[in-house]
């Protein structure tokens, strides 16, 4: 009975000792989270006003938000009475274990840092990587977000983007457009070259320097094929590509040029009985 009384008294004494600390810590935590939220919004506004690179904005915002919350939690734990030296030692050991368990996540973080430093691509670039192609909409701490032409969202880990091959179609201001146009055997090859050249010259989006290249490429099974190579601004690639296909399809017949297609001749032999 006396032992129970002592335990109750000790529990009451500890309650009186730690209750104010716990209450203060909870209050600081609530107020701190509110302040961190306000500071994060202010930091975002500062980045927007400072014309910061769009690739850096989500990354910096995420880092600042995480650091502020870590500092807040360390402060709250110190208010409760937890020895910070012991806590830091435990945190270090736990961090090592977590780091080994989350090696892939850390690799993605490191990949994000490398991407932002060396800038193989930025927000707004059209890239192809990991079997996907789309426009970069965000570069986050761990992932890069792509938006496809049909408005699908593709999330690719930064680690794989940093360590694998990638094609950036927006890096250079110009791109070369390649076509292969076929005419039927017996059609005038010189007329075909002239018509293609006139169609290219009529499109102002096709650059004059370098000059358009037109040559007879191959004598195929069903057609005589011409290769055409022209340079355009990167943003004009697909509009020019589709427009030229349509122009050739409409103009060739007017110039007595036939667009061939695979055909098969079937000969039926009637056997005599």
PDB file of C-alpha atoms in Angstrom:
ATOM      1  CA  UNK A   1       0.000   0.000   0.000  1.00  0.00           C
ATOM      2  CA  UNK A   2       2.835   2.357   0.890  1.00  0.00           C
ATOM      3  CA  UNK A   3       4.590   1.479  -2.383  1.00  0.00           C
ATOM      4  CA  UNK A   4       1.481   2.384  -4.405  1.00  0.00           C
ATOM      5  CA  UNK A   5       1.212   5.676  -2.547  1.00  0.00           C
ATOM      6  CA  UNK A   6       4.827   6.499  -3.359  1.00  0.00           C
ATOM      7  CA  UNK A   7       4.293   5.714  -7.066  1.00  0.00           C
ATOM      8  CA  UNK A   8       1.203   7.910  -7.178  1.00  0.00           C
ATOM      9  CA  UNK A   9       3.018  10.769  -5.450  1.00  0.00           C
ATOM     10  CA  UNK A  10       5.963  10.406  -7.814  1.00  0.00           C
ATOM     11  CA  UNK A  11       3.640  10.429 -10.811  1.00  0.00           C
ATOM     12  CA  UNK A  12       1.921  13.573  -9.504  1.00  0.00           C
ATOM     13  CA  UNK A  13       5.285  15.270  -8.932  1.00  0.00           C
ATOM     14  CA  UNK A  14       6.403  14.386 -12.475  1.00  0.00           C
ATOM     15  CA  UNK A  15       3.109  15.630 -13.832  1.00  0.00           C
ATOM     16  CA  UNK A  16       3.552  18.984 -12.112  1.00  0.00           C
ATOM     17  CA  UNK A  17       7.142  19.118 -13.355  1.00  0.00           C
ATOM     18  CA  UNK A  18       6.585  18.138 -16.982  1.00  0.00           C
ATOM     19  CA  UNK A  19       3.020  19.327 -17.649  1.00  0.00           C
ATOM     20  CA  UNK A  20       4.026  22.999 -18.085  1.00  0.00           C
ATOM     21  CA  UNK A  21       6.933  21.970 -20.331  1.00  0.00           C
ATOM     22  CA  UNK A  22       4.708  19.694 -22.397  1.00  0.00           C
ATOM     23  CA  UNK A  23       2.008  22.332 -22.682  1.00  0.00           C
ATOM     24  CA  UNK A  24       4.544  24.967 -23.719  1.00  0.00           C
ATOM     25  CA  UNK A  25       6.101  22.565 -26.240  1.00  0.00           C
ATOM     26  CA  UNK A  26       2.717  21.798 -27.830  1.00  0.00           C
ATOM     27  CA  UNK A  27       1.915  25.514 -28.003  1.00  0.00           C
ATOM     28  CA  UNK A  28       5.286  26.273 -29.592  1.00  0.00           C
ATOM     29  CA  UNK A  29       4.764  23.426 -32.067  1.00  0.00           C
ATOM     30  CA  UNK A  30       1.360  24.745 -33.166  1.00  0.00           C
ATOM     31  CA  UNK A  31       2.554  28.339 -33.457  1.00  0.00           C
ATOM     32  CA  UNK A  32       5.796  27.203 -35.118  1.00  0.00           C
ATOM     33  CA  UNK A  33       4.010  25.208 -37.810  1.00  0.00           C
ATOM     34  CA  UNK A  34       1.832  28.242 -38.539  1.00  0.00           C
ATOM     35  CA  UNK A  35       4.913  30.484 -38.808  1.00  0.00           C
ATOM     36  CA  UNK A  36       6.696  27.946 -41.044  1.00  0.00           C
ATOM     37  CA  UNK A  37       3.664  27.924 -43.347  1.00  0.00           C
ATOM     38  CA  UNK A  38       3.632  31.736 -43.532  1.00  0.00           C
ATOM     39  CA  UNK A  39       7.396  31.864 -44.094  1.00  0.00           C
ATOM     40  CA  UNK A  40       7.173  29.266 -46.879  1.00  0.00           C
ATOM     41  CA  UNK A  41       4.487  31.307 -48.649  1.00  0.00           C
ATOM     42  CA  UNK A  42       6.590  34.455 -48.264  1.00  0.00           C
ATOM     43  CA  UNK A  43       9.635  32.626 -49.608  1.00  0.00           C
ATOM     44  CA  UNK A  44       7.643  31.471 -52.643  1.00  0.00           C
ATOM     45  CA  UNK A  45       6.487  35.047 -53.275  1.00  0.00           C
ATOM     46  CA  UNK A  46      10.072  36.277 -53.013  1.00  0.00           C
ATOM     47  CA  UNK A  47      11.194  33.699 -55.587  1.00  0.00           C
ATOM     48  CA  UNK A  48       8.398  34.737 -57.950  1.00  0.00           C
ATOM     49  CA  UNK A  49       9.217  38.441 -57.624  1.00  0.00           C
ATOM     50  CA  UNK A  50      12.919  37.773 -58.053  1.00  0.00           C
ATOM     51  CA  UNK A  51      12.383  36.064 -61.438  1.00  0.00           C
ATOM     52  CA  UNK A  52      14.035  32.918 -60.116  1.00  0.00           C
ATOM     53  CA  UNK A  53      14.518  30.084 -62.592  1.00  0.00           C
ATOM     54  CA  UNK A  54      11.284  28.108 -62.700  1.00  0.00           C
ATOM     55  CA  UNK A  55      13.297  24.895 -62.350  1.00  0.00           C
ATOM     56  CA  UNK A  56      14.628  25.995 -58.942  1.00  0.00           C
ATOM     57  CA  UNK A  57      11.408  27.235 -57.340  1.00  0.00           C
ATOM     58  CA  UNK A  58       9.803  23.934 -56.202  1.00  0.00           C
ATOM     59  CA  UNK A  59      13.188  22.499 -55.224  1.00  0.00           C
ATOM     60  CA  UNK A  60      14.211  25.476 -53.044  1.00  0.00           C
ATOM     61  CA  UNK A  61      10.749  25.768 -51.516  1.00  0.00           C
ATOM     62  CA  UNK A  62      10.774  22.101 -50.536  1.00  0.00           C
ATOM     63  CA  UNK A  63      14.258  22.290 -48.989  1.00  0.00           C
ATOM     64  CA  UNK A  64      13.446  25.415 -46.953  1.00  0.00           C
ATOM     65  CA  UNK A  65      10.175  23.946 -45.702  1.00  0.00           C
ATOM     66  CA  UNK A  66      11.843  20.708 -44.566  1.00  0.00           C
ATOM     67  CA  UNK A  67      14.746  22.484 -42.822  1.00  0.00           C
ATOM     68  CA  UNK A  68      12.415  24.811 -40.923  1.00  0.00           C
ATOM     69  CA  UNK A  69      10.282  21.926 -39.701  1.00  0.00           C
ATOM     70  CA  UNK A  70      13.352  19.948 -38.576  1.00  0.00           C
ATOM     71  CA  UNK A  71      14.609  22.948 -36.584  1.00  0.00           C
ATOM     72  CA  UNK A  72      11.160  23.407 -35.053  1.00  0.00           C
ATOM     73  CA  UNK A  73      10.927  19.767 -33.919  1.00  0.00           C
ATOM     74  CA  UNK A  74      14.433  19.892 -32.423  1.00  0.00           C
ATOM     75  CA  UNK A  75      13.439  23.019 -30.472  1.00  0.00           C
ATOM     76  CA  UNK A  76      10.230  21.386 -29.208  1.00  0.00           C
ATOM     77  CA  UNK A  77      12.103  18.269 -28.074  1.00  0.00           C
ATOM     78  CA  UNK A  78      14.591  20.456 -26.223  1.00  0.00           C
ATOM     79  CA  UNK A  79      11.745  22.235 -24.412  1.00  0.00           C
ATOM     80  CA  UNK A  80      10.382  18.895 -23.192  1.00  0.00           C
ATOM     81  CA  UNK A  81      13.743  18.163 -21.608  1.00  0.00           C
ATOM     82  CA  UNK A  82      15.275  15.665 -23.996  1.00  0.00           C
ATOM     83  CA  UNK A  83      19.069  16.028 -24.061  1.00  0.00           C
ATOM     84  CA  UNK A  84      19.956  17.230 -27.528  1.00  0.00           C
ATOM     85  CA  UNK A  85      23.396  15.567 -27.567  1.00  0.00           C
ATOM     86  CA  UNK A  86      21.818  12.179 -26.928  1.00  0.00           C
ATOM     87  CA  UNK A  87      19.018  12.954 -29.329  1.00  0.00           C
ATOM     88  CA  UNK A  88      21.450  13.982 -32.072  1.00  0.00           C
ATOM     89  CA  UNK A  89      23.428  10.755 -31.544  1.00  0.00           C
ATOM     90  CA  UNK A  90      20.231   8.701 -31.763  1.00  0.00           C
ATOM     91  CA  UNK A  91      19.108  10.763 -34.752  1.00  0.00           C
ATOM     92  CA  UNK A  92      22.435  10.130 -36.460  1.00  0.00           C
ATOM     93  CA  UNK A  93      22.193   6.385 -35.961  1.00  0.00           C
ATOM     94  CA  UNK A  94      18.569   6.386 -37.083  1.00  0.00           C
ATOM     95  CA  UNK A  95      19.509   8.563 -40.060  1.00  0.00           C
ATOM     96  CA  UNK A  96      22.161   6.059 -41.103  1.00  0.00           C
ATOM     97  CA  UNK A  97      19.689   3.172 -40.892  1.00  0.00           C
ATOM     98  CA  UNK A  98      17.010   5.130 -42.712  1.00  0.00           C
ATOM     99  CA  UNK A  99      19.542   6.262 -45.303  1.00  0.00           C
ATOM    100  CA  UNK A 100      20.487   2.671 -46.073  1.00  0.00           C
ATOM    101  CA  UNK A 101      16.818   1.698 -46.299  1.00  0.00           C
ATOM    102  CA  UNK A 102      15.987   4.686 -48.490  1.00  0.00           C
ATOM    103  CA  UNK A 103      19.080   4.623 -50.683  1.00  0.00           C
ATOM    104  CA  UNK A 104      16.909   4.985 -53.776  1.00  0.00           C
ATOM    105  CA  UNK A 105      15.244   8.097 -52.375  1.00  0.00           C
ATOM    106  CA  UNK A 106      18.612   9.634 -51.506  1.00  0.00           C
ATOM    107  CA  UNK A 107      19.798   8.832 -55.015  1.00  0.00           C
ATOM    108  CA  UNK A 108      16.788  10.703 -56.386  1.00  0.00           C
ATOM    109  CA  UNK A 109      17.597  13.675 -54.143  1.00  0.00           C
ATOM    110  CA  UNK A 110      21.219  13.687 -55.317  1.00  0.00           C
ATOM    111  CA  UNK A 111      20.002  13.401 -58.896  1.00  0.00           C
ATOM    112  CA  UNK A 112      17.759  16.430 -58.410  1.00  0.00           C
ATOM    113  CA  UNK A 113      20.689  18.456 -57.086  1.00  0.00           C
ATOM    114  CA  UNK A 114      22.864  17.454 -60.055  1.00  0.00           C
ATOM    115  CA  UNK A 115      20.089  18.298 -62.521  1.00  0.00           C
ATOM    116  CA  UNK A 116      19.681  21.779 -61.029  1.00  0.00           C
ATOM    117  CA  UNK A 117      23.448  22.374 -61.049  1.00  0.00           C
ATOM    118  CA  UNK A 118      24.273  21.160 -64.576  1.00  0.00           C
ATOM    119  CA  UNK A 119      20.837  21.922 -66.119  1.00  0.00           C
ATOM    120  CA  UNK A 120      20.549  19.191 -68.788  1.00  0.00           C
ATOM    121  CA  UNK A 121      16.957  20.422 -69.042  1.00  0.00           C
ATOM    122  CA  UNK A 122      14.740  23.075 -67.477  1.00  0.00           C
ATOM    123  CA  UNK A 123      11.042  23.734 -66.994  1.00  0.00           C
ATOM    124  CA  UNK A 124       9.410  24.159 -70.398  1.00  0.00           C
ATOM    125  CA  UNK A 125      11.823  21.887 -72.310  1.00  0.00           C
ATOM    126  CA  UNK A 126      10.511  18.952 -74.333  1.00  0.00           C
ATOM    127  CA  UNK A 127      12.501  15.841 -73.419  1.00  0.00           C
ATOM    128  CA  UNK A 128      12.437  12.091 -74.026  1.00  0.00           C
ATOM    129  CA  UNK A 129      13.675   9.774 -71.270  1.00  0.00           C
ATOM    130  CA  UNK A 130      12.882   6.400 -69.700  1.00  0.00           C
ATOM    131  CA  UNK A 131      10.539   5.591 -72.585  1.00  0.00           C
ATOM    132  CA  UNK A 132       8.438   8.750 -72.093  1.00  0.00           C
ATOM    133  CA  UNK A 133       8.317  12.077 -73.928  1.00  0.00           C
ATOM    134  CA  UNK A 134       6.771  15.319 -72.711  1.00  0.00           C
ATOM    135  CA  UNK A 135       7.251  18.898 -71.589  1.00  0.00           C
ATOM    136  CA  UNK A 136       8.925  19.447 -68.212  1.00  0.00           C
ATOM    137  CA  UNK A 137       6.376  21.109 -65.925  1.00  0.00           C
ATOM    138  CA  UNK A 138       8.200  20.759 -62.562  1.00  0.00           C
ATOM    139  CA  UNK A 139      11.589  19.712 -61.204  1.00  0.00           C
ATOM    140  CA  UNK A 140      10.910  18.611 -57.635  1.00  0.00           C
ATOM    141  CA  UNK A 141      13.274  17.386 -54.904  1.00  0.00           C
ATOM    142  CA  UNK A 142      12.912  13.710 -55.821  1.00  0.00           C
ATOM    143  CA  UNK A 143      11.052  13.649 -59.146  1.00  0.00           C
ATOM    144  CA  UNK A 144      10.643  15.442 -62.445  1.00  0.00           C
ATOM    145  CA  UNK A 145       7.081  15.955 -63.707  1.00  0.00           C
ATOM    146  CA  UNK A 146       6.388  15.721 -67.449  1.00  0.00           C
ATOM    147  CA  UNK A 147       3.200  16.748 -69.245  1.00  0.00           C
ATOM    148  CA  UNK A 148       2.485  14.906 -72.472  1.00  0.00           C
ATOM    149  CA  UNK A 149       0.750  16.310 -75.545  1.00  0.00           C
ATOM    150  CA  UNK A 150      -2.516  14.666 -74.519  1.00  0.00           C
ATOM    151  CA  UNK A 151      -2.167  16.094 -70.961  1.00  0.00           C
ATOM    152  CA  UNK A 152      -1.014  12.992 -69.164  1.00  0.00           C
ATOM    153  CA  UNK A 153       1.224  13.518 -66.139  1.00  0.00           C
ATOM    154  CA  UNK A 154       4.423  11.461 -66.094  1.00  0.00           C
ATOM    155  CA  UNK A 155       6.466  11.292 -62.861  1.00  0.00           C
ATOM    156  CA  UNK A 156      10.091  10.198 -63.356  1.00  0.00           C
ATOM    157  CA  UNK A 157      12.579   9.807 -60.450  1.00  0.00           C
ATOM    158  CA  UNK A 158      15.500  12.227 -60.687  1.00  0.00           C
ATOM    159  CA  UNK A 159      18.015   9.464 -59.986  1.00  0.00           C
ATOM    160  CA  UNK A 160      17.161   7.596 -63.184  1.00  0.00           C
ATOM    161  CA  UNK A 161      17.135  10.827 -65.204  1.00  0.00           C
ATOM    162  CA  UNK A 162      20.575  11.789 -63.922  1.00  0.00           C
ATOM    163  CA  UNK A 163      22.134   8.375 -64.578  1.00  0.00           C
ATOM    164  CA  UNK A 164      20.568   7.429 -67.921  1.00  0.00           C
ATOM    165  CA  UNK A 165      20.442   8.729 -71.477  1.00  0.00           C
ATOM    166  CA  UNK A 166      18.003  11.516 -72.267  1.00  0.00           C
ATOM    167  CA  UNK A 167      17.076  13.507 -75.363  1.00  0.00           C
ATOM    168  CA  UNK A 168      16.377  17.226 -74.961  1.00  0.00           C
ATOM    169  CA  UNK A 169      14.597  18.502 -78.063  1.00  0.00           C
ATOM    170  CA  UNK A 170      14.499  22.096 -76.790  1.00  0.00           C
ATOM    171  CA  UNK A 171      18.183  22.548 -75.929  1.00  0.00           C
ATOM    172  CA  UNK A 172      19.133  23.845 -79.374  1.00  0.00           C
ATOM    173  CA  UNK A 173      17.254  26.694 -81.082  1.00  0.00           C
ATOM    174  CA  UNK A 174      17.069  24.794 -84.400  1.00  0.00           C
ATOM    175  CA  UNK A 175      16.032  21.298 -85.458  1.00  0.00           C
ATOM    176  CA  UNK A 176      16.333  19.436 -88.717  1.00  0.00           C
ATOM    177  CA  UNK A 177      13.162  18.073 -90.279  1.00  0.00           C
ATOM    178  CA  UNK A 178      13.548  14.934 -92.413  1.00  0.00           C
ATOM    179  CA  UNK A 179      11.059  13.648 -94.987  1.00  0.00           C
ATOM    180  CA  UNK A 180      11.043  10.824 -97.517  1.00  0.00           C
ATOM    181  CA  UNK A 181       8.768  11.357-100.509  1.00  0.00           C
ATOM    182  CA  UNK A 182       8.203   8.742-103.208  1.00  0.00           C
ATOM    183  CA  UNK A 183       7.161   8.983-106.845  1.00  0.00           C
ATOM    184  CA  UNK A 184       6.262   6.206-109.257  1.00  0.00           C
ATOM    185  CA  UNK A 185       8.748   4.696-111.689  1.00  0.00           C
ATOM    186  CA  UNK A 186       8.498   6.577-114.979  1.00  0.00           C
ATOM    187  CA  UNK A 187       7.704   9.962-113.358  1.00  0.00           C
ATOM    188  CA  UNK A 188      10.070  12.866-114.012  1.00  0.00           C
ATOM    189  CA  UNK A 189      12.620  13.043-111.164  1.00  0.00           C
ATOM    190  CA  UNK A 190      13.645  16.612-112.054  1.00  0.00           C
ATOM    191  CA  UNK A 191      10.045  17.789-111.780  1.00  0.00           C
ATOM    192  CA  UNK A 192       9.743  16.115-108.371  1.00  0.00           C
ATOM    193  CA  UNK A 193      12.856  17.881-107.082  1.00  0.00           C
ATOM    194  CA  UNK A 194      11.634  21.221-108.447  1.00  0.00           C
ATOM    195  CA  UNK A 195       8.214  20.870-106.840  1.00  0.00           C
ATOM    196  CA  UNK A 196       9.665  19.916-103.460  1.00  0.00           C
ATOM    197  CA  UNK A 197      12.089  22.865-103.620  1.00  0.00           C
ATOM    198  CA  UNK A 198       9.271  25.294-104.460  1.00  0.00           C
ATOM    199  CA  UNK A 199       7.143  23.995-101.581  1.00  0.00           C
ATOM    200  CA  UNK A 200      10.049  24.439 -99.163  1.00  0.00           C
ATOM    201  CA  UNK A 201      10.779  27.957-100.417  1.00  0.00           C
ATOM    202  CA  UNK A 202       7.114  28.900-100.019  1.00  0.00           C
ATOM    203  CA  UNK A 203       7.134  28.061 -96.286  1.00  0.00           C
ATOM    204  CA  UNK A 204       8.641  31.009 -94.383  1.00  0.00           C
ATOM    205  CA  UNK A 205       9.195  28.827 -91.314  1.00  0.00           C
ATOM    206  CA  UNK A 206      11.876  26.825 -93.148  1.00  0.00           C
ATOM    207  CA  UNK A 207      15.243  28.512 -92.674  1.00  0.00           C
ATOM    208  CA  UNK A 208      17.286  29.542 -95.716  1.00  0.00           C
ATOM    209  CA  UNK A 209      20.575  28.822 -93.987  1.00  0.00           C
ATOM    210  CA  UNK A 210      21.459  25.946 -93.988  1.00  0.00           C
ATOM    211  CA  UNK A 211      19.945  25.392 -97.411  1.00  0.00           C
ATOM    212  CA  UNK A 212      17.315  22.730 -97.967  1.00  0.00           C
ATOM    213  CA  UNK A 213      18.842  19.411 -99.063  1.00  0.00           C
ATOM    214  CA  UNK A 214      16.989  17.316-101.659  1.00  0.00           C
ATOM    215  CA  UNK A 215      18.402  14.142-103.193  1.00  0.00           C
ATOM    216  CA  UNK A 216      17.306  10.884-104.767  1.00  0.00           C
ATOM    217  CA  UNK A 217      17.635   8.501-101.863  1.00  0.00           C
ATOM    218  CA  UNK A 218      16.711   5.040-103.037  1.00  0.00           C
ATOM    219  CA  UNK A 219      15.133   2.952-105.776  1.00  0.00           C
ATOM    220  CA  UNK A 220      12.634   0.995-103.724  1.00  0.00           C
ATOM    221  CA  UNK A 221      10.392  -1.897-104.729  1.00  0.00           C
ATOM    222  CA  UNK A 222       7.404   0.311-105.589  1.00  0.00           C
ATOM    223  CA  UNK A 223       8.759   3.869-105.645  1.00  0.00           C
ATOM    224  CA  UNK A 224      11.622   6.228-106.350  1.00  0.00           C
ATOM    225  CA  UNK A 225      12.304   7.888-103.002  1.00  0.00           C
ATOM    226  CA  UNK A 226      13.646  11.385-102.389  1.00  0.00           C
ATOM    227  CA  UNK A 227      15.106  12.459 -99.058  1.00  0.00           C
ATOM    228  CA  UNK A 228      14.449  16.043 -97.939  1.00  0.00           C
ATOM    229  CA  UNK A 229      16.233  17.767 -95.040  1.00  0.00           C
ATOM    230  CA  UNK A 230      15.335  21.258 -93.867  1.00  0.00           C
ATOM    231  CA  UNK A 231      16.120  23.332 -90.782  1.00  0.00           C
ATOM    232  CA  UNK A 232      13.479  25.095 -88.687  1.00  0.00           C
ATOM    233  CA  UNK A 233      13.119  26.652 -85.253  1.00  0.00           C
ATOM    234  CA  UNK A 234      12.601  23.984 -82.613  1.00  0.00           C
ATOM    235  CA  UNK A 235       9.094  25.273 -81.867  1.00  0.00           C
ATOM    236  CA  UNK A 236       8.135  24.954 -85.578  1.00  0.00           C
ATOM    237  CA  UNK A 237       9.229  21.340 -86.023  1.00  0.00           C
ATOM    238  CA  UNK A 238       5.881  19.537 -85.959  1.00  0.00           C
ATOM    239  CA  UNK A 239       3.802  22.276 -87.676  1.00  0.00           C
ATOM    240  CA  UNK A 240       6.268  22.336 -90.596  1.00  0.00           C
ATOM    241  CA  UNK A 241       6.499  18.552 -90.747  1.00  0.00           C
ATOM    242  CA  UNK A 242       2.741  18.054 -91.020  1.00  0.00           C
ATOM    243  CA  UNK A 243       2.216  21.027 -93.354  1.00  0.00           C
ATOM    244  CA  UNK A 244       4.815  19.767 -95.838  1.00  0.00           C
ATOM    245  CA  UNK A 245       3.272  16.273 -95.917  1.00  0.00           C
ATOM    246  CA  UNK A 246      -0.096  17.805 -96.787  1.00  0.00           C
ATOM    247  CA  UNK A 247       1.380  20.151 -99.402  1.00  0.00           C
ATOM    248  CA  UNK A 248       3.212  17.330-101.182  1.00  0.00           C
ATOM    249  CA  UNK A 249       0.113  15.138-101.165  1.00  0.00           C
ATOM    250  CA  UNK A 250      -1.980  17.915-102.757  1.00  0.00           C
ATOM    251  CA  UNK A 251       0.645  19.216-105.221  1.00  0.00           C
ATOM    252  CA  UNK A 252       2.203  16.044-106.683  1.00  0.00           C
ATOM    253  CA  UNK A 253      -0.932  14.971-108.615  1.00  0.00           C
ATOM    254  CA  UNK A 254      -1.219  18.469-110.157  1.00  0.00           C
ATOM    255  CA  UNK A 255       2.322  18.059-111.524  1.00  0.00           C
ATOM    256  CA  UNK A 256       1.588  14.569-112.913  1.00  0.00           C
ATOM    257  CA  UNK A 257       3.606  12.955-110.143  1.00  0.00           C
ATOM    258  CA  UNK A 258       2.125   9.777-108.785  1.00  0.00           C
ATOM    259  CA  UNK A 259       2.459   8.843-105.132  1.00  0.00           C
ATOM    260  CA  UNK A 260       2.973   5.087-105.252  1.00  0.00           C
ATOM    261  CA  UNK A 261       1.725   2.484-102.859  1.00  0.00           C
ATOM    262  CA  UNK A 262       2.525  -1.227-102.606  1.00  0.00           C
ATOM    263  CA  UNK A 263       0.694  -3.299-105.205  1.00  0.00           C
ATOM    264  CA  UNK A 264       0.499  -6.965-106.030  1.00  0.00           C
ATOM    265  CA  UNK A 265      -0.223  -8.404-109.442  1.00  0.00           C
ATOM    266  CA  UNK A 266      -2.058 -11.712-109.350  1.00  0.00           C
ATOM    267  CA  UNK A 267      -1.892 -13.917-112.452  1.00  0.00           C
ATOM    268  CA  UNK A 268      -4.458 -16.692-112.722  1.00  0.00           C
ATOM    269  CA  UNK A 269      -3.475 -19.618-114.955  1.00  0.00           C
ATOM    270  CA  UNK A 270      -6.329 -21.770-116.130  1.00  0.00           C
ATOM    271  CA  UNK A 271      -5.236 -25.351-116.361  1.00  0.00           C
ATOM    272  CA  UNK A 272      -6.487 -27.449-119.247  1.00  0.00           C
ATOM    273  CA  UNK A 273      -8.217 -30.641-118.221  1.00  0.00           C
TER     274      UNK A 273
END
